[in-house]
Amino acid sequence: KQEVTQIPAALSVPEGENLVLNCSFTDSAIYNLQWFRQDPGKGLTSLLLIQSSQREQTSGRLNASLDKSSGRSTLYIAASQPGDSATYLCAALGGYLYGNKLVFGAGTILRVKS
Amino acid sequence: EPEVTQTPSHQVTQMGQEVILRCVPISNHLYFYWYRQILGQKVEFLVSFYNNEISEKSEIFDDQFSVERPDGSNFTLKIRSTKLEDSAMYFCASSGLQGKNTIYFGEGSWLTVV
């Protein structure tokens, strides 16, 4: 059974700091890994998608990496801003063993202080 | 940017009542999903739908649940006889090629069963 874990559970940083959120998954048989942002009481906004054949993806101040062999992904946020405060979720899209469904981690709650 | 839209945003219902949650997926997408998030817990997969039939469902998706695509644009989740434990945020999602493309989520429908 695919399990996705995110560390840390919560993070508080001053504005301007660079930070790394970690995601690990137990089975490397994934199609892709997706990072989402969730604001309180809101939906899931897709940030980045990394295919299993890719090593990283970048969008603006965000960079996500994927190491399938070790079952890890990181989300790097550069020059953090108060508007980045949210919960960040990673989700692995399992392959044929797990069906084509996303398995989510519990999320990292990020607070960027001004 | 195209988006997945969901209605209602919030519904309160009495235990035992039937509920229908509605979704309009992104227009050229082929795969449709329902996920749910119980307060304080992980987002979890319920069901996927393709070519007018269920392609996969989780253990949660028992006989009280059903999905339908009644026309070319809407995708619905029906809960036949709601229980207290069905209280959750229900997310609709859609994607193009399964396993290849980003899965886009709606803003969610908060269901409170009293």
Short mmCIF file of C-alpha atoms in Angstrom, two decimals:
data_model
loop_
_atom_site.label_atom_id
_atom_site.label_comp_id
_atom_site.label_asym_id
_atom_site.label_seq_id
_atom_site.Cartn_x
_atom_site.Cartn_y
_atom_site.Cartn_z
CA LYS A 1 0.00 0.00 0.00
CA GLN A 2 1.39 3.38 -1.00
CA GLU A 3 2.03 5.72 1.94
CA VAL A 4 3.00 9.36 1.57
CA THR A 5 4.64 11.24 4.43
CA GLN A 6 5.43 14.93 4.67
CA ILE A 7 7.99 16.54 6.94
CA PRO A 8 7.81 18.88 8.73
CA ALA A 9 4.17 18.97 9.75
CA ALA A 10 4.42 22.70 10.33
CA LEU A 11 6.97 25.38 9.58
CA SER A 12 7.20 29.03 10.53
CA VAL A 13 9.77 31.24 8.82
CA PRO A 14 10.48 34.94 8.47
CA GLU A 15 9.72 36.62 5.18
CA GLY A 16 12.44 36.33 2.59
CA GLU A 17 13.78 32.99 3.75
CA ASN A 18 14.31 30.09 1.36
CA LEU A 19 12.71 26.87 2.53
CA VAL A 20 12.38 23.20 1.68
CA LEU A 21 9.37 20.97 2.22
CA ASN A 22 9.88 17.24 2.15
CA CYS A 23 7.72 14.42 0.86
CA SER A 24 8.46 10.71 0.87
CA PHE A 25 6.58 7.79 -0.59
CA THR A 26 6.97 4.10 0.13
CA ASP A 27 6.63 2.62 -3.34
CA SER A 28 8.53 4.02 -6.30
CA ALA A 29 6.06 2.61 -8.85
CA ILE A 30 4.48 5.99 -9.46
CA TYR A 31 3.43 7.74 -12.65
CA ASN A 32 3.99 11.20 -11.27
CA LEU A 33 4.05 13.35 -8.18
CA GLN A 34 2.02 16.49 -7.75
CA TRP A 35 2.40 19.36 -5.27
CA PHE A 36 -0.68 21.30 -4.19
CA ARG A 37 -1.41 24.34 -2.12
CA GLN A 38 -4.47 24.47 0.13
CA ASP A 39 -5.68 27.62 1.83
CA PRO A 40 -7.90 27.17 4.92
CA GLY A 41 -11.33 25.86 3.98
CA LYS A 42 -10.48 26.03 0.29
CA GLY A 43 -9.76 23.70 -2.58
CA LEU A 44 -6.49 22.28 -3.85
CA THR A 45 -4.45 24.40 -6.21
CA SER A 46 -1.98 22.47 -8.31
CA LEU A 47 1.52 23.94 -8.11
CA LEU A 48 3.79 21.52 -9.92
CA LEU A 49 3.61 18.12 -11.56
CA ILE A 50 6.70 15.96 -11.95
CA GLN A 51 6.50 12.94 -14.20
CA SER A 52 8.27 9.81 -13.03
CA SER A 53 10.87 10.25 -15.77
CA GLN A 54 11.69 13.80 -14.69
CA ARG A 55 14.04 15.06 -12.01
CA GLU A 56 12.60 18.48 -11.36
CA GLN A 57 10.10 21.13 -12.36
CA THR A 58 10.18 24.86 -11.80
CA SER A 59 7.48 27.50 -11.69
CA GLY A 60 8.45 30.98 -10.60
CA ARG A 61 9.86 30.81 -7.07
CA LEU A 62 8.94 27.15 -6.75
CA ASN A 63 11.14 24.21 -7.62
CA ALA A 64 10.15 20.61 -7.08
CA SER A 65 12.51 17.68 -7.37
CA LEU A 66 11.86 13.97 -7.57
CA ASP A 67 14.11 11.06 -6.70
CA LYS A 68 12.08 7.97 -7.47
CA SER A 69 14.71 5.50 -6.39
CA SER A 70 14.82 6.89 -2.87
CA GLY A 71 11.10 7.67 -2.77
CA ARG A 72 11.55 11.38 -2.12
CA SER A 73 10.42 14.70 -3.44
CA THR A 74 11.18 18.19 -2.23
CA LEU A 75 9.46 21.50 -2.81
CA TYR A 76 11.82 24.46 -2.64
CA ILE A 77 10.31 27.91 -2.14
CA ALA A 78 12.65 30.81 -2.74
CA ALA A 79 12.34 34.20 -1.08
CA SER A 80 9.21 33.30 0.86
CA GLN A 81 6.40 35.84 1.22
CA PRO A 82 3.49 36.10 3.67
CA GLY A 83 1.18 35.20 0.79
CA ASP A 84 2.87 31.80 0.63
CA SER A 85 1.30 30.91 3.98
CA ALA A 86 -0.87 27.84 3.36
CA THR A 87 -0.84 24.06 3.65
CA TYR A 88 1.30 22.33 1.05
CA LEU A 89 0.32 18.82 0.03
CA CYS A 90 2.19 16.31 -2.04
CA ALA A 91 0.42 13.45 -3.75
CA ALA A 92 1.78 10.47 -5.62
CA LEU A 93 -0.12 9.07 -8.57
CA GLY A 94 0.32 5.35 -8.22
CA GLY A 95 0.95 3.07 -11.13
CA TYR A 96 -0.75 -0.19 -11.99
CA LEU A 97 -0.22 -1.60 -8.51
CA TYR A 98 -2.27 1.13 -6.86
CA GLY A 99 -4.54 2.23 -9.59
CA ASN A 100 -4.55 5.64 -11.15
CA LYS A 101 -5.37 7.60 -8.06
CA LEU A 102 -3.56 10.19 -6.02
CA VAL A 103 -2.32 9.21 -2.57
CA PHE A 104 -1.87 12.31 -0.44
CA GLY A 105 0.41 13.21 2.39
CA ALA A 106 -0.93 14.98 5.46
CA GLY A 107 0.60 18.27 4.40
CA THR A 108 3.02 20.87 5.75
CA ILE A 109 1.41 23.96 7.27
CA LEU A 110 3.60 26.91 6.30
CA ARG A 111 3.49 30.29 7.97
CA VAL A 112 5.60 33.10 6.61
CA LYS A 113 5.90 35.98 9.06
CA SER A 114 6.22 39.55 7.83
CA GLU B 1 -7.44 29.50 -16.70
CA PRO B 2 -10.07 26.73 -16.94
CA GLU B 3 -11.33 25.48 -13.61
CA VAL B 4 -13.42 22.81 -11.99
CA THR B 5 -16.53 24.25 -10.39
CA GLN B 6 -18.52 22.67 -7.59
CA THR B 7 -21.92 23.31 -6.03
CA PRO B 8 -23.01 23.74 -3.35
CA SER B 9 -20.05 25.19 -1.49
CA HIS B 10 -21.61 24.15 1.79
CA GLN B 11 -24.54 21.91 2.65
CA VAL B 12 -26.01 20.91 5.97
CA THR B 13 -28.21 17.82 5.94
CA GLN B 14 -29.92 15.58 8.43
CA MET B 15 -28.68 12.06 8.96
CA GLY B 16 -30.43 9.64 6.62
CA GLN B 17 -31.14 12.23 3.95
CA GLU B 18 -29.90 11.98 0.37
CA VAL B 19 -27.37 14.50 -0.88
CA ILE B 20 -26.24 15.30 -4.41
CA LEU B 21 -22.99 17.18 -4.93
CA ARG B 22 -22.48 18.70 -8.34
CA CYS B 23 -19.38 19.39 -10.38
CA VAL B 24 -18.56 20.84 -13.75
CA PRO B 25 -15.17 19.45 -14.81
CA ILE B 26 -12.85 21.22 -17.22
CA SER B 27 -14.48 20.95 -20.62
CA ASN B 28 -11.95 18.92 -22.62
CA HIS B 29 -11.03 16.57 -19.79
CA LEU B 30 -11.84 12.87 -19.96
CA TYR B 31 -11.22 11.61 -16.43
CA PHE B 32 -13.28 12.68 -13.45
CA TYR B 33 -12.75 12.01 -9.78
CA TRP B 34 -14.20 12.52 -6.34
CA TYR B 35 -11.96 12.82 -3.31
CA ARG B 36 -12.87 13.76 0.23
CA GLN B 37 -11.14 15.26 3.23
CA ILE B 38 -12.49 14.72 6.71
CA LEU B 39 -11.55 17.63 8.94
CA GLY B 40 -7.96 17.28 10.11
CA GLN B 41 -7.30 14.20 7.99
CA LYS B 42 -5.65 13.45 4.67
CA VAL B 43 -7.34 13.90 1.33
CA GLU B 44 -8.52 10.45 0.25
CA PHE B 45 -9.65 9.00 -3.04
CA LEU B 46 -13.26 7.93 -3.53
CA VAL B 47 -13.85 7.15 -7.19
CA SER B 48 -12.65 7.74 -10.73
CA PHE B 49 -14.88 7.87 -13.80
CA TYR B 50 -14.04 7.49 -17.46
CA ASN B 51 -16.02 6.84 -20.60
CA ASN B 52 -19.30 6.94 -18.67
CA GLU B 53 -18.39 4.33 -16.15
CA ILE B 54 -16.53 3.93 -12.89
CA SER B 55 -12.93 2.98 -13.61
CA GLU B 56 -11.89 2.60 -9.99
CA LYS B 57 -13.31 3.05 -6.51
CA SER B 58 -11.98 2.89 -2.99
CA GLU B 59 -13.25 0.90 -0.03
CA ILE B 60 -15.01 4.04 1.18
CA PHE B 61 -17.15 4.15 -1.95
CA ASP B 62 -19.75 1.64 -0.86
CA ASP B 63 -23.35 1.15 -1.96
CA GLN B 64 -24.53 4.41 -0.43
CA PHE B 65 -22.43 6.33 -2.95
CA SER B 66 -23.02 6.69 -6.68
CA VAL B 67 -21.71 8.89 -9.46
CA GLU B 68 -23.26 10.02 -12.67
CA ARG B 69 -22.54 12.14 -15.68
CA PRO B 70 -26.09 13.07 -16.61
CA ASP B 71 -25.14 15.29 -19.53
CA GLY B 72 -22.03 16.46 -21.33
CA SER B 73 -20.90 18.86 -18.63
CA ASN B 74 -21.98 17.81 -15.14
CA PHE B 75 -20.57 15.12 -12.88
CA THR B 76 -22.44 14.31 -9.70
CA LEU B 77 -21.83 12.42 -6.47
CA LYS B 78 -24.90 11.10 -4.70
CA ILE B 79 -24.86 9.93 -1.10
CA ARG B 80 -28.06 7.98 -0.55
CA SER B 81 -28.50 7.90 3.19
CA THR B 82 -26.04 10.19 4.90
CA LYS B 83 -24.30 9.28 8.13
CA LEU B 84 -22.56 11.54 10.62
CA GLU B 85 -19.20 10.20 9.45
CA ASP B 86 -19.90 11.41 5.90
CA SER B 87 -19.26 14.96 7.12
CA ALA B 88 -16.28 16.12 5.09
CA MET B 89 -15.08 18.36 2.28
CA TYR B 90 -15.78 16.64 -1.02
CA PHE B 91 -13.53 17.56 -3.92
CA CYS B 92 -14.28 16.99 -7.56
CA ALA B 93 -11.32 16.76 -9.92
CA SER B 94 -10.64 16.20 -13.58
CA SER B 95 -7.72 15.48 -15.87
CA GLY B 96 -6.88 14.88 -19.47
CA LEU B 97 -4.71 11.85 -20.09
CA GLN B 98 -4.69 9.73 -16.96
CA GLY B 99 -1.27 9.35 -15.47
CA LYS B 100 0.16 12.00 -17.73
CA ASN B 101 -1.53 15.26 -16.94
CA THR B 102 -2.16 17.46 -13.97
CA ILE B 103 -5.28 16.63 -11.98
CA TYR B 104 -7.23 19.82 -11.32
CA PHE B 105 -9.38 20.13 -8.25
CA GLY B 106 -12.44 22.21 -7.52
CA GLU B 107 -12.97 24.39 -4.45
CA GLY B 108 -14.84 21.63 -2.69
CA SER B 109 -18.27 21.12 -1.15
CA TRP B 110 -18.45 21.13 2.62
CA LEU B 111 -20.97 18.55 3.75
CA THR B 112 -22.13 18.65 7.36
CA VAL B 113 -24.40 15.83 8.51
CA VAL B 114 -26.31 16.54 11.73
#
